[in-house]
Short mmCIF file of N, CA, C and O in Angstrom, two decimals:
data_model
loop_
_atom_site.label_atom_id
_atom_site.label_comp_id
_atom_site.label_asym_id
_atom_site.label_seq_id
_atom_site.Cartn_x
_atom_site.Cartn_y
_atom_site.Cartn_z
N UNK R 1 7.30 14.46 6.34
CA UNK R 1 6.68 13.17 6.56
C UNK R 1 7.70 12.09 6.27
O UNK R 1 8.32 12.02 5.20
N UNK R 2 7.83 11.34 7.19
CA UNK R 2 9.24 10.36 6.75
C UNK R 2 8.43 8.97 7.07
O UNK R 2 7.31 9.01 7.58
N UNK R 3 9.22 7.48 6.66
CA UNK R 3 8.93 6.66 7.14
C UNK R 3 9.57 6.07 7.50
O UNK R 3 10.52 5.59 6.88
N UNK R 4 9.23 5.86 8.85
CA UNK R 4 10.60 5.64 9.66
C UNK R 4 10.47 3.83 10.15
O UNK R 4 9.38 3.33 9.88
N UNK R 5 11.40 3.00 10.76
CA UNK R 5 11.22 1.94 10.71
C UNK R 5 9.76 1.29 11.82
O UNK R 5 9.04 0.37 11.45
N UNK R 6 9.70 1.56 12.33
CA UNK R 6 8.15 1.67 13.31
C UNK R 6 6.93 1.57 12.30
O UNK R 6 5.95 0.83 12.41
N UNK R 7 7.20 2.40 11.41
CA UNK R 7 5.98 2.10 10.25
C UNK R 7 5.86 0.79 9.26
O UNK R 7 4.99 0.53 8.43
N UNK R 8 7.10 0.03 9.66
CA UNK R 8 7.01 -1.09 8.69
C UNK R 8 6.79 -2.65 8.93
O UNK R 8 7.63 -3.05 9.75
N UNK R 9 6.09 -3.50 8.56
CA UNK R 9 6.09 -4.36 8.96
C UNK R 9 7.06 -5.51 8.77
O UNK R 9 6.53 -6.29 7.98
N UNK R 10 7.86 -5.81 9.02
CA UNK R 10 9.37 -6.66 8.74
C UNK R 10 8.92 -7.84 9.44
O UNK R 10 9.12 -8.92 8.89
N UNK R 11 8.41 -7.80 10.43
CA UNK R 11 8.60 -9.68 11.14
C UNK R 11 7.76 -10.58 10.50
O UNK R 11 6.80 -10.15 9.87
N UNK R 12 8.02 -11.91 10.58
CA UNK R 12 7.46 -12.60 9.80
C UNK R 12 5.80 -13.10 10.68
O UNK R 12 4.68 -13.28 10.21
N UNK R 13 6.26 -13.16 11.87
CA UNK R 13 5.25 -13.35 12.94
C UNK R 13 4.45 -12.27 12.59
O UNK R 13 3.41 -12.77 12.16
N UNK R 14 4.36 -11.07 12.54
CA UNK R 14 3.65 -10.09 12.08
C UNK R 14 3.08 -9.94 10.77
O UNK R 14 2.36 -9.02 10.36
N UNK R 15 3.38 -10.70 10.32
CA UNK R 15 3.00 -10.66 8.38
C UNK R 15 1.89 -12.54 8.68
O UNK R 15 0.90 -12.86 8.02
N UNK R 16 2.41 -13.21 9.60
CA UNK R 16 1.20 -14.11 9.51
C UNK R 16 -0.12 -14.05 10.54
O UNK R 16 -1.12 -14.76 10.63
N UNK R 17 0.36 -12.79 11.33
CA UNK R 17 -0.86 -12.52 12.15
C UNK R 17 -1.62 -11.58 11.76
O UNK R 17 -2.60 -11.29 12.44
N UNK R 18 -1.33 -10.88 10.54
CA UNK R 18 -2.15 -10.22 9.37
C UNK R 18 -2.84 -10.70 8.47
O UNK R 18 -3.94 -10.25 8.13
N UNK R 19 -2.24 -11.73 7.94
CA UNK R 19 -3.11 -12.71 6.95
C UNK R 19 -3.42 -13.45 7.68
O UNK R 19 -3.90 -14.33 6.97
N UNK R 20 -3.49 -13.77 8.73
CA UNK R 20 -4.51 -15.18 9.89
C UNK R 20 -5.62 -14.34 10.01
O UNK R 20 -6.53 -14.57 9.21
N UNK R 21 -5.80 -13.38 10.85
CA UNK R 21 -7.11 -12.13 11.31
C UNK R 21 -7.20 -11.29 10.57
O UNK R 21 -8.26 -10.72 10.78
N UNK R 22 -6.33 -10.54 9.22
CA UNK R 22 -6.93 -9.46 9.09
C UNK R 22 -7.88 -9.86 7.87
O UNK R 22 -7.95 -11.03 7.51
N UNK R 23 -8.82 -8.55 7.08
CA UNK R 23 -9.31 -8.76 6.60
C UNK R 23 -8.85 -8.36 5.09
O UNK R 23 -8.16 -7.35 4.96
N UNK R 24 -9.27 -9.19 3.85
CA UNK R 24 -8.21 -9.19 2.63
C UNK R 24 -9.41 -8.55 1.48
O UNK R 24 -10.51 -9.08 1.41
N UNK R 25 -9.18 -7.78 0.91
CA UNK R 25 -9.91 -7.36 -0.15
C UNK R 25 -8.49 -7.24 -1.37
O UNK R 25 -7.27 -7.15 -1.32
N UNK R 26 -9.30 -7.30 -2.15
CA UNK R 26 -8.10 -7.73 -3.59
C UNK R 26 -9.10 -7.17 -4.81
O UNK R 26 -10.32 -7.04 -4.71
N UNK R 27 -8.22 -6.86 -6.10
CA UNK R 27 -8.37 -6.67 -7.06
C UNK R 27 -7.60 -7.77 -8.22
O UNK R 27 -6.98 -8.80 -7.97
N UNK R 28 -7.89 -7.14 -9.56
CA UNK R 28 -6.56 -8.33 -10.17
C UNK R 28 -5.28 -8.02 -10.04
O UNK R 28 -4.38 -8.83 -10.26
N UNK R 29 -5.01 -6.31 -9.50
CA UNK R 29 -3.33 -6.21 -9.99
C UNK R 29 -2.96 -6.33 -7.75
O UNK R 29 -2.14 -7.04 -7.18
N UNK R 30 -3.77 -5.52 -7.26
CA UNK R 30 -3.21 -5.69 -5.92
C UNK R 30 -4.25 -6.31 -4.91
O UNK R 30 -5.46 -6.21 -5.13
N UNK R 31 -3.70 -6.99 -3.73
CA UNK R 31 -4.63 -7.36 -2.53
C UNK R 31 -3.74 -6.77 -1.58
O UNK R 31 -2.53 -6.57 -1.52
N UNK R 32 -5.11 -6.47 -0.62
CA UNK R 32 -4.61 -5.86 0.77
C UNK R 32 -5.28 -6.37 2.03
O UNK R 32 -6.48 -6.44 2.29
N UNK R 33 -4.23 -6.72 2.75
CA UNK R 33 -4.44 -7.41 4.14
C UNK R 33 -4.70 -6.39 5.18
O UNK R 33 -3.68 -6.00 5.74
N UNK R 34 -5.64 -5.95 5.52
CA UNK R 34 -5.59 -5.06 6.80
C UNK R 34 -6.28 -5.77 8.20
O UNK R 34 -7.23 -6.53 8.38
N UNK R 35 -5.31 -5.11 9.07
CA UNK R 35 -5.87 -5.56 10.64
C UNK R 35 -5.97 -4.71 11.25
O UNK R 35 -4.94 -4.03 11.25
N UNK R 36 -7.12 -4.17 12.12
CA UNK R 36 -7.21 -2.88 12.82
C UNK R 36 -6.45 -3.14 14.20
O UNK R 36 -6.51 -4.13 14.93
N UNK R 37 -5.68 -1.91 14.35
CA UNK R 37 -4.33 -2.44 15.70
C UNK R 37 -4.95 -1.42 16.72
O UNK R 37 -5.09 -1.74 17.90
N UNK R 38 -5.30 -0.25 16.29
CA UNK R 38 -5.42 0.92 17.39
C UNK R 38 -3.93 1.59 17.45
O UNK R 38 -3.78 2.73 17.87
N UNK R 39 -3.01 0.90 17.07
CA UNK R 39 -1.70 1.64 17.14
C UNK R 39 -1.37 2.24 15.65
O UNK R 39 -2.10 1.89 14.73
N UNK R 40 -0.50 2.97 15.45
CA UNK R 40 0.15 4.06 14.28
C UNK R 40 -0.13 3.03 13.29
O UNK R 40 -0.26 1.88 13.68
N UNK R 41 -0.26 3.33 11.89
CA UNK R 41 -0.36 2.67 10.62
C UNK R 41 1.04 2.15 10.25
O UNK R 41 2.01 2.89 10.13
N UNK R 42 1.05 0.76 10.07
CA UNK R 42 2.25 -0.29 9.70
C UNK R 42 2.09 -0.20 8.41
O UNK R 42 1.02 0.34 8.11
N UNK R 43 2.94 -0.62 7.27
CA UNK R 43 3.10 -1.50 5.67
C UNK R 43 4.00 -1.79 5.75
O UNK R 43 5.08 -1.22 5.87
N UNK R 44 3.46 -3.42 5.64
CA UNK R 44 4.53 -4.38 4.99
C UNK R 44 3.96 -4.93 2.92
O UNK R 44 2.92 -4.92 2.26
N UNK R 45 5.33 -5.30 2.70
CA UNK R 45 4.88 -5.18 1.17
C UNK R 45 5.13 -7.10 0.69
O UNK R 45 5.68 -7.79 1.54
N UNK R 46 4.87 -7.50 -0.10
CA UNK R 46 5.15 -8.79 -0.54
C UNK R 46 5.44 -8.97 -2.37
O UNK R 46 4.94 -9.87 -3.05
N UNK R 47 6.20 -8.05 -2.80
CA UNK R 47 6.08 -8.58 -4.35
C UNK R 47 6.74 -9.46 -4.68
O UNK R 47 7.91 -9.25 -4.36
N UNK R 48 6.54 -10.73 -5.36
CA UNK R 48 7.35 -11.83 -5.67
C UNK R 48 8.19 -12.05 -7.15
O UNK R 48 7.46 -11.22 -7.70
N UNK R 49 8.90 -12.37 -7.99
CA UNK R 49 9.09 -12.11 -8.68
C UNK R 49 8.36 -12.31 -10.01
O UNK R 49 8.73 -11.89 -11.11
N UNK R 50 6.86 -13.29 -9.62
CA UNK R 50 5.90 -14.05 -10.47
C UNK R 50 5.25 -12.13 -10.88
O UNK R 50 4.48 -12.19 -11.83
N UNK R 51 5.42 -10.78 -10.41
CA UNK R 51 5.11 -9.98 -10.59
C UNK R 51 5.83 -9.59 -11.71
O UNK R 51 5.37 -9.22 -12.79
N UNK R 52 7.24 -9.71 -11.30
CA UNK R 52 7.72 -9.00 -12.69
C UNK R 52 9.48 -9.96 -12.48
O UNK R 52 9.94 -10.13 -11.35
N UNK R 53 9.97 -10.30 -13.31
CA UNK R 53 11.26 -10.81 -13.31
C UNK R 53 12.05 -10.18 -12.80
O UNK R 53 12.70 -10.58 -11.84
N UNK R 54 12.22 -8.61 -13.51
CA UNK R 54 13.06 -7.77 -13.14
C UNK R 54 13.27 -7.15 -11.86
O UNK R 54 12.41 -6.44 -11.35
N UNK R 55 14.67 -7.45 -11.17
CA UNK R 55 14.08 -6.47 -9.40
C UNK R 55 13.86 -4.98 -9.83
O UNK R 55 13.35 -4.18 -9.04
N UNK R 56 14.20 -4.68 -10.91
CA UNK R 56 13.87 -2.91 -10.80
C UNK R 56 12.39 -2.98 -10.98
O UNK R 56 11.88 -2.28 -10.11
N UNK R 57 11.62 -3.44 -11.62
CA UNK R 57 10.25 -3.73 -11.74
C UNK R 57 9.49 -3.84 -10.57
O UNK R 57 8.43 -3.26 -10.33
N UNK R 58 10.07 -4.59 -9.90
CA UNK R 58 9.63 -4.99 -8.75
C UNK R 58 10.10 -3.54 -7.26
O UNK R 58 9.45 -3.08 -6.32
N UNK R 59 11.27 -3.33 -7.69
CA UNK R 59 11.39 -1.96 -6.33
C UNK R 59 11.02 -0.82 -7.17
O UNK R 59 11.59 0.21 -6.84
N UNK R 60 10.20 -0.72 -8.18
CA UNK R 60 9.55 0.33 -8.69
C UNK R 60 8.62 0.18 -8.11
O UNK R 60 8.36 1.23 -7.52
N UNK R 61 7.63 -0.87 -7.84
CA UNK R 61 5.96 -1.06 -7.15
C UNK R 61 6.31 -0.67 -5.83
O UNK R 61 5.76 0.26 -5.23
N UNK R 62 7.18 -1.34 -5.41
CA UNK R 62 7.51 -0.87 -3.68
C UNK R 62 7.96 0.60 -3.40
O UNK R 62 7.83 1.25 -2.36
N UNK R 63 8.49 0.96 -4.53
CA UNK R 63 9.11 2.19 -4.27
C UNK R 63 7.48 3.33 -4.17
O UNK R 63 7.29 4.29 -3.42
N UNK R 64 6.85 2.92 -4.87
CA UNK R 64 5.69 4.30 -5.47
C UNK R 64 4.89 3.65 -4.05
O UNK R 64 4.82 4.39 -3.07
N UNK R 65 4.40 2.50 -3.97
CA UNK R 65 3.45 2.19 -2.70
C UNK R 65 3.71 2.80 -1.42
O UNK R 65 2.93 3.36 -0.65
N UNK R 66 5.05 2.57 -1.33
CA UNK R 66 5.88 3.15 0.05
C UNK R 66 5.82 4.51 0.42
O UNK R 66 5.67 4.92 1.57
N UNK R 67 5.99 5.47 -1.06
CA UNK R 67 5.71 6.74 -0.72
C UNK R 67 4.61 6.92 -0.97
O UNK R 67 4.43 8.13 -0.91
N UNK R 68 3.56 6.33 -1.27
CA UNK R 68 2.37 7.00 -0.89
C UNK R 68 1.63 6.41 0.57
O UNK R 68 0.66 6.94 1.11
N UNK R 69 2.23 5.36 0.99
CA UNK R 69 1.67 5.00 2.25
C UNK R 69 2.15 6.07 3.24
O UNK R 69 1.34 6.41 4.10
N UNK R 70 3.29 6.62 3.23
CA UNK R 70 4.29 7.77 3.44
C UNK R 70 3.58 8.93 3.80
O UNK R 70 3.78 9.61 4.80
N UNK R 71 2.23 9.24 2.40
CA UNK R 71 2.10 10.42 1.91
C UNK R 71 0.74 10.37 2.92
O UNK R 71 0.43 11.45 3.44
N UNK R 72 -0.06 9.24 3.23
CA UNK R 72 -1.15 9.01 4.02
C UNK R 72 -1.16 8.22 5.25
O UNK R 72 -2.19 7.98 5.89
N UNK R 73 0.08 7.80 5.58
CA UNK R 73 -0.12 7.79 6.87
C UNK R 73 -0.78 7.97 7.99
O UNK R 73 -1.30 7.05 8.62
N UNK R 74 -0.81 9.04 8.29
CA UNK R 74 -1.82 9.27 9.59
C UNK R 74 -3.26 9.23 9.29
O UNK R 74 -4.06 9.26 10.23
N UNK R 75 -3.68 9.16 8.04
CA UNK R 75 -5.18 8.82 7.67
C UNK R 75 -5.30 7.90 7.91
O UNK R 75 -6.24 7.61 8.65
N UNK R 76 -4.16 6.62 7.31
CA UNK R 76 -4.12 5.39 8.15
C UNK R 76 -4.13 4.91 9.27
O UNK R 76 -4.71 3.85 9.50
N UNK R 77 -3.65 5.41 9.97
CA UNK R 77 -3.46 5.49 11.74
C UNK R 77 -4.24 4.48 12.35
O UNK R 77 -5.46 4.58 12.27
N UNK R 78 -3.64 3.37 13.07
CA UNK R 78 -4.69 2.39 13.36
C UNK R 78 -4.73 0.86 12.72
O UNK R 78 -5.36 -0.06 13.23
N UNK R 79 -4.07 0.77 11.71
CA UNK R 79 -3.95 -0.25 10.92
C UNK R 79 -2.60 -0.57 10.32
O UNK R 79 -1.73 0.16 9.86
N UNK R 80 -2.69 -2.04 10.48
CA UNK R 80 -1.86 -3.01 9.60
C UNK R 80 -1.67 -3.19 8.71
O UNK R 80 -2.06 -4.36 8.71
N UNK R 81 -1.25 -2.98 7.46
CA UNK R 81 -1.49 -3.40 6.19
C UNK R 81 -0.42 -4.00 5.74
O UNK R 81 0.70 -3.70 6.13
N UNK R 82 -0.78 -5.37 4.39
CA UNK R 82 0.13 -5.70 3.99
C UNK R 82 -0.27 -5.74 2.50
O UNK R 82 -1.33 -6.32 2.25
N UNK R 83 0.54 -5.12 1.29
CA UNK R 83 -0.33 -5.40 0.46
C UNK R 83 0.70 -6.59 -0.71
O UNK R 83 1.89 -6.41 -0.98
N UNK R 84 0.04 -7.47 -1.12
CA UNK R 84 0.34 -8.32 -2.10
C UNK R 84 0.22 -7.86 -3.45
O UNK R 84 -0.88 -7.46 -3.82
N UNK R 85 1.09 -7.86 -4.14
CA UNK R 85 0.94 -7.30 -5.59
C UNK R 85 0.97 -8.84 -6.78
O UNK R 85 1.63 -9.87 -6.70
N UNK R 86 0.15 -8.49 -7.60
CA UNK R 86 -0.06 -9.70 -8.88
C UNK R 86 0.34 -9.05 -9.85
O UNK R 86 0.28 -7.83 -9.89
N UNK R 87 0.82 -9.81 -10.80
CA UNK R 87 1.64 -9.80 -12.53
C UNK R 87 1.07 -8.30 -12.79
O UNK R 87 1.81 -7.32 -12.88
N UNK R 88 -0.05 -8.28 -12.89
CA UNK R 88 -0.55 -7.12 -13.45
C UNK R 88 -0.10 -6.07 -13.04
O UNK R 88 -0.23 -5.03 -13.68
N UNK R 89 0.42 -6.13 -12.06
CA UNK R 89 0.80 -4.85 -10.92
C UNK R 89 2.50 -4.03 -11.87
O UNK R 89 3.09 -2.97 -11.64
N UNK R 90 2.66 -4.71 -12.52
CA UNK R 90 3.89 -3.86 -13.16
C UNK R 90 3.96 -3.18 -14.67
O UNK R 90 4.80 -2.69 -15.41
N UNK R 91 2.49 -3.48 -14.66
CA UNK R 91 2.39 -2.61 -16.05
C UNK R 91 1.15 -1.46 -15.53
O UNK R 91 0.42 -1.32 -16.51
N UNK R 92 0.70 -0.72 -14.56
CA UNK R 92 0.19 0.17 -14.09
C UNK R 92 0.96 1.03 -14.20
O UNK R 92 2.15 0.72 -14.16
N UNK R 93 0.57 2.48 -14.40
CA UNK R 93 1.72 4.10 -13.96
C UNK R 93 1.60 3.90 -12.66
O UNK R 93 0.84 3.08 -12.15
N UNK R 94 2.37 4.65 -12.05
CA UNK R 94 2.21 5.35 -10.42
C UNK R 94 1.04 6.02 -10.24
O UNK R 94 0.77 5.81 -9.06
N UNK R 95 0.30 6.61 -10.65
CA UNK R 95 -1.35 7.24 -9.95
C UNK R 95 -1.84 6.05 -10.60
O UNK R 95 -2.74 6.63 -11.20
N UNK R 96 -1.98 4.76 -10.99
CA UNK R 96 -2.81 3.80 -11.13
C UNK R 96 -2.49 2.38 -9.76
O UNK R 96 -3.15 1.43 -9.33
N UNK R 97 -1.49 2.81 -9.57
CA UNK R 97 -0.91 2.20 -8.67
C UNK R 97 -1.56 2.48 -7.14
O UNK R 97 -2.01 1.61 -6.40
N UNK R 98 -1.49 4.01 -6.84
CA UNK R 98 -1.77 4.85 -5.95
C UNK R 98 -3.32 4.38 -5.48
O UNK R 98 -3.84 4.02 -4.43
N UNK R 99 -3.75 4.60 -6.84
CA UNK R 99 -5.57 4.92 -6.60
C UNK R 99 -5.90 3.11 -6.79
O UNK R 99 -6.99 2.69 -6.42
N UNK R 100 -5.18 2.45 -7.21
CA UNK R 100 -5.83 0.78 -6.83
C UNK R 100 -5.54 0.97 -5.24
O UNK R 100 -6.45 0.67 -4.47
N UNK R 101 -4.51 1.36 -4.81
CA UNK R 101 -4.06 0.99 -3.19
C UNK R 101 -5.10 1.64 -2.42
O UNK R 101 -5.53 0.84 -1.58
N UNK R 102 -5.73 2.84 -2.36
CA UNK R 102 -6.40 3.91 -2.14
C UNK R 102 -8.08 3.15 -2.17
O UNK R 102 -8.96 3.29 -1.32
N UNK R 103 -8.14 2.44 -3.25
CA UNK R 103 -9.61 1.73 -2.95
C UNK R 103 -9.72 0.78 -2.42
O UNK R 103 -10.83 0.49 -1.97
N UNK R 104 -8.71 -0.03 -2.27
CA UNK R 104 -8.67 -1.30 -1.49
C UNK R 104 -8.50 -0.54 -0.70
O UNK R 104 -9.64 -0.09 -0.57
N UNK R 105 -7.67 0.16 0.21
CA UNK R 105 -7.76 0.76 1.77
C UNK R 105 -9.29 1.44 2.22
O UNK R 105 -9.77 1.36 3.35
N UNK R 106 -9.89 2.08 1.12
CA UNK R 106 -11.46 2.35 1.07
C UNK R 106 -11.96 1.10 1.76
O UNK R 106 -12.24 1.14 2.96
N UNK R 107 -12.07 -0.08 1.01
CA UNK R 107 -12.60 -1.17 0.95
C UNK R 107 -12.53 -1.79 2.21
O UNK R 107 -13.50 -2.25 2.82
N UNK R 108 -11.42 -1.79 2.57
CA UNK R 108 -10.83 -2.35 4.16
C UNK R 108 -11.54 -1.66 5.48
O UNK R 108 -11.58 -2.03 6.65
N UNK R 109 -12.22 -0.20 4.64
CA UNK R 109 -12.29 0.76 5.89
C UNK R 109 -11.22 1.87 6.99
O UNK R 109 -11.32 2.58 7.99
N UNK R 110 -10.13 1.38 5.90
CA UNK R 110 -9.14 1.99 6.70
C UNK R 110 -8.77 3.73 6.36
O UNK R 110 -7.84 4.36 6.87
N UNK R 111 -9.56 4.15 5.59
CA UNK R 111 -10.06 5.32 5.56
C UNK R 111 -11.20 5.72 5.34
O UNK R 111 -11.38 6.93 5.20
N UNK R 112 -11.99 5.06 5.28
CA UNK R 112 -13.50 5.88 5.43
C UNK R 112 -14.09 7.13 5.92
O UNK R 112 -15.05 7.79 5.53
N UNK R 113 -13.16 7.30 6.99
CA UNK R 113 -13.50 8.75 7.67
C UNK R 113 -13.14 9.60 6.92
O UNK R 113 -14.01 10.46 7.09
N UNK R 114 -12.38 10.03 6.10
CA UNK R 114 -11.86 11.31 5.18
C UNK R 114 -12.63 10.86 4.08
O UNK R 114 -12.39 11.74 3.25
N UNK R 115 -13.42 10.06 3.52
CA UNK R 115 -14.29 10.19 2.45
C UNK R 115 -15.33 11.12 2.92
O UNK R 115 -15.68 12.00 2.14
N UNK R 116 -15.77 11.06 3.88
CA UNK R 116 -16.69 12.33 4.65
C UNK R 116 -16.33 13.41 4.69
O UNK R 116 -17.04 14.41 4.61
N UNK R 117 -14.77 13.35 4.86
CA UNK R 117 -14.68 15.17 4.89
C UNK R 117 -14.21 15.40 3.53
O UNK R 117 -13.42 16.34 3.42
N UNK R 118 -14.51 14.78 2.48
CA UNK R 118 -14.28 15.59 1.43
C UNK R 118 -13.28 15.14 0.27
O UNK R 118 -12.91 15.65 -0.79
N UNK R 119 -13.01 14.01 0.92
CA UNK R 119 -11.68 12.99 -0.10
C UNK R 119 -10.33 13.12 0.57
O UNK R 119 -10.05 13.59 1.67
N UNK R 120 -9.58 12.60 -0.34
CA UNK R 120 -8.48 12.19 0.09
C UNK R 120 -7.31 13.23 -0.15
O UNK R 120 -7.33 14.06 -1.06
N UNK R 121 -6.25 13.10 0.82
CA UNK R 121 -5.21 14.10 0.68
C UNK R 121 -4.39 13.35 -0.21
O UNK R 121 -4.45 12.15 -0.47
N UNK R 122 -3.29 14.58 -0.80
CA UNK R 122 -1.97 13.75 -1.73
C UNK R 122 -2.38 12.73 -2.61
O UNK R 122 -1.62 11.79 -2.84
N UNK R 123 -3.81 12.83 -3.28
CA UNK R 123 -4.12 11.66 -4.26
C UNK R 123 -3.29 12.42 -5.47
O UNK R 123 -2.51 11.71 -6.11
N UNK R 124 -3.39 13.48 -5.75
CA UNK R 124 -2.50 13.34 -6.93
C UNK R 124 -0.84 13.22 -7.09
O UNK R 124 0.01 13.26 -6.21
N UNK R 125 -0.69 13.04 -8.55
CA UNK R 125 0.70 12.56 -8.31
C UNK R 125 1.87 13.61 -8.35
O UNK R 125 1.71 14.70 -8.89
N UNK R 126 3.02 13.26 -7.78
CA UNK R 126 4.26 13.84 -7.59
C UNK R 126 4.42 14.74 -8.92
O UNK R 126 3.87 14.06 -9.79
N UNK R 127 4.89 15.88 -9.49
CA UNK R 127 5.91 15.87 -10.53
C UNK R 127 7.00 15.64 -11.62
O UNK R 127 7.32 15.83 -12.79
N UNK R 128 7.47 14.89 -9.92
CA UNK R 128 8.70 14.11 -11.28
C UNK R 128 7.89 12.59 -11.50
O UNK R 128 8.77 11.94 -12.07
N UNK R 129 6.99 11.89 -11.39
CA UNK R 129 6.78 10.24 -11.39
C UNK R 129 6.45 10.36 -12.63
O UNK R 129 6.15 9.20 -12.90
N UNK R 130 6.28 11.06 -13.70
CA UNK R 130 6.07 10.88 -15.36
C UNK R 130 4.81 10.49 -15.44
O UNK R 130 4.33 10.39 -16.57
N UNK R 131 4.06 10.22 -14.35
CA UNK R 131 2.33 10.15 -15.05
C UNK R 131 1.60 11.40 -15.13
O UNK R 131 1.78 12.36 -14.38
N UNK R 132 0.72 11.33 -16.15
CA UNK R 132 -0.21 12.48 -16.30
C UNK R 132 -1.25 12.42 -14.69
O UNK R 132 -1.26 11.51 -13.86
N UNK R 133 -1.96 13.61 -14.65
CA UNK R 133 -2.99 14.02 -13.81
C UNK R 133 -4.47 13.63 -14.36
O UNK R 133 -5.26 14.31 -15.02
N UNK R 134 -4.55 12.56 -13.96
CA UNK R 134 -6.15 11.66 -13.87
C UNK R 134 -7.18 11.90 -12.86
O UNK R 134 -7.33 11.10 -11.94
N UNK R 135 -7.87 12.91 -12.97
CA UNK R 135 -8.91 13.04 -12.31
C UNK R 135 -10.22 11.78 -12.43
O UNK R 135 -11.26 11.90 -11.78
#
């Protein structure tokens, strides 16, 4: 499963025709912009530095989001997403990270269909990411 540049949202025209039409559900640490396209699942990311000072702080959130958008992809299939991360967003582990992104995409509808068959694939976490297994 790779993510290749087709999956990402880079233009800026594309990042304001997501937040113009799509629809935004948010928490306190992340919000997510989704727009239903009918075409392959996009992420674009926005962390600012009001998240965390540090850029490693900051390409740590992008780094874990990325591979799990990675990891669900084609569940996504169909949608835009952009997700905005807040302050809070850098003191989460990686499966807290995962499963905030995972309910806001719930929320959006942009997976709903695999809650029917039974949940979600690749919700748990990697090996090496140092978080425990939170059921």
């Amino acid at each position: 499963m790779k993510y290749p540049p087709t999956a990402r949202v880079r233009a800026k025209t594309d990042f304001d025709r997501i937040f113009q039409h799509g629809q935004r559900k948010a928490l306190p640490v992340l919000a997510l912009h989704c727009l239903k396209t009918g075409n392959e699942a996009r992420l674009g990311l926005a962390i600012s530095r009001k998240v965390d000072k540090r850029a490693v702080g900051r390409n740590r959130i992008k780094r874990i989001l990325r591979d799990h958008f990675r990891l669900q992809r084609t569940a996504l299939s169909g949608y835009d997403l952009v997700v905005v991360a807040r302050p809070g967003a850098a003191a989460l582990s990686p499966s807290q990270l995962r499963q905030t992104f995972d309910q806001l995409a719930k929320r959006c509808g942009a997976i709903a269909a695999l809650e029917s068959k039974g949940g979600l694939p690749h919700l748990s976490p990697s090996p090496n990411d140092g978080s425990s297994t939170d059921s």
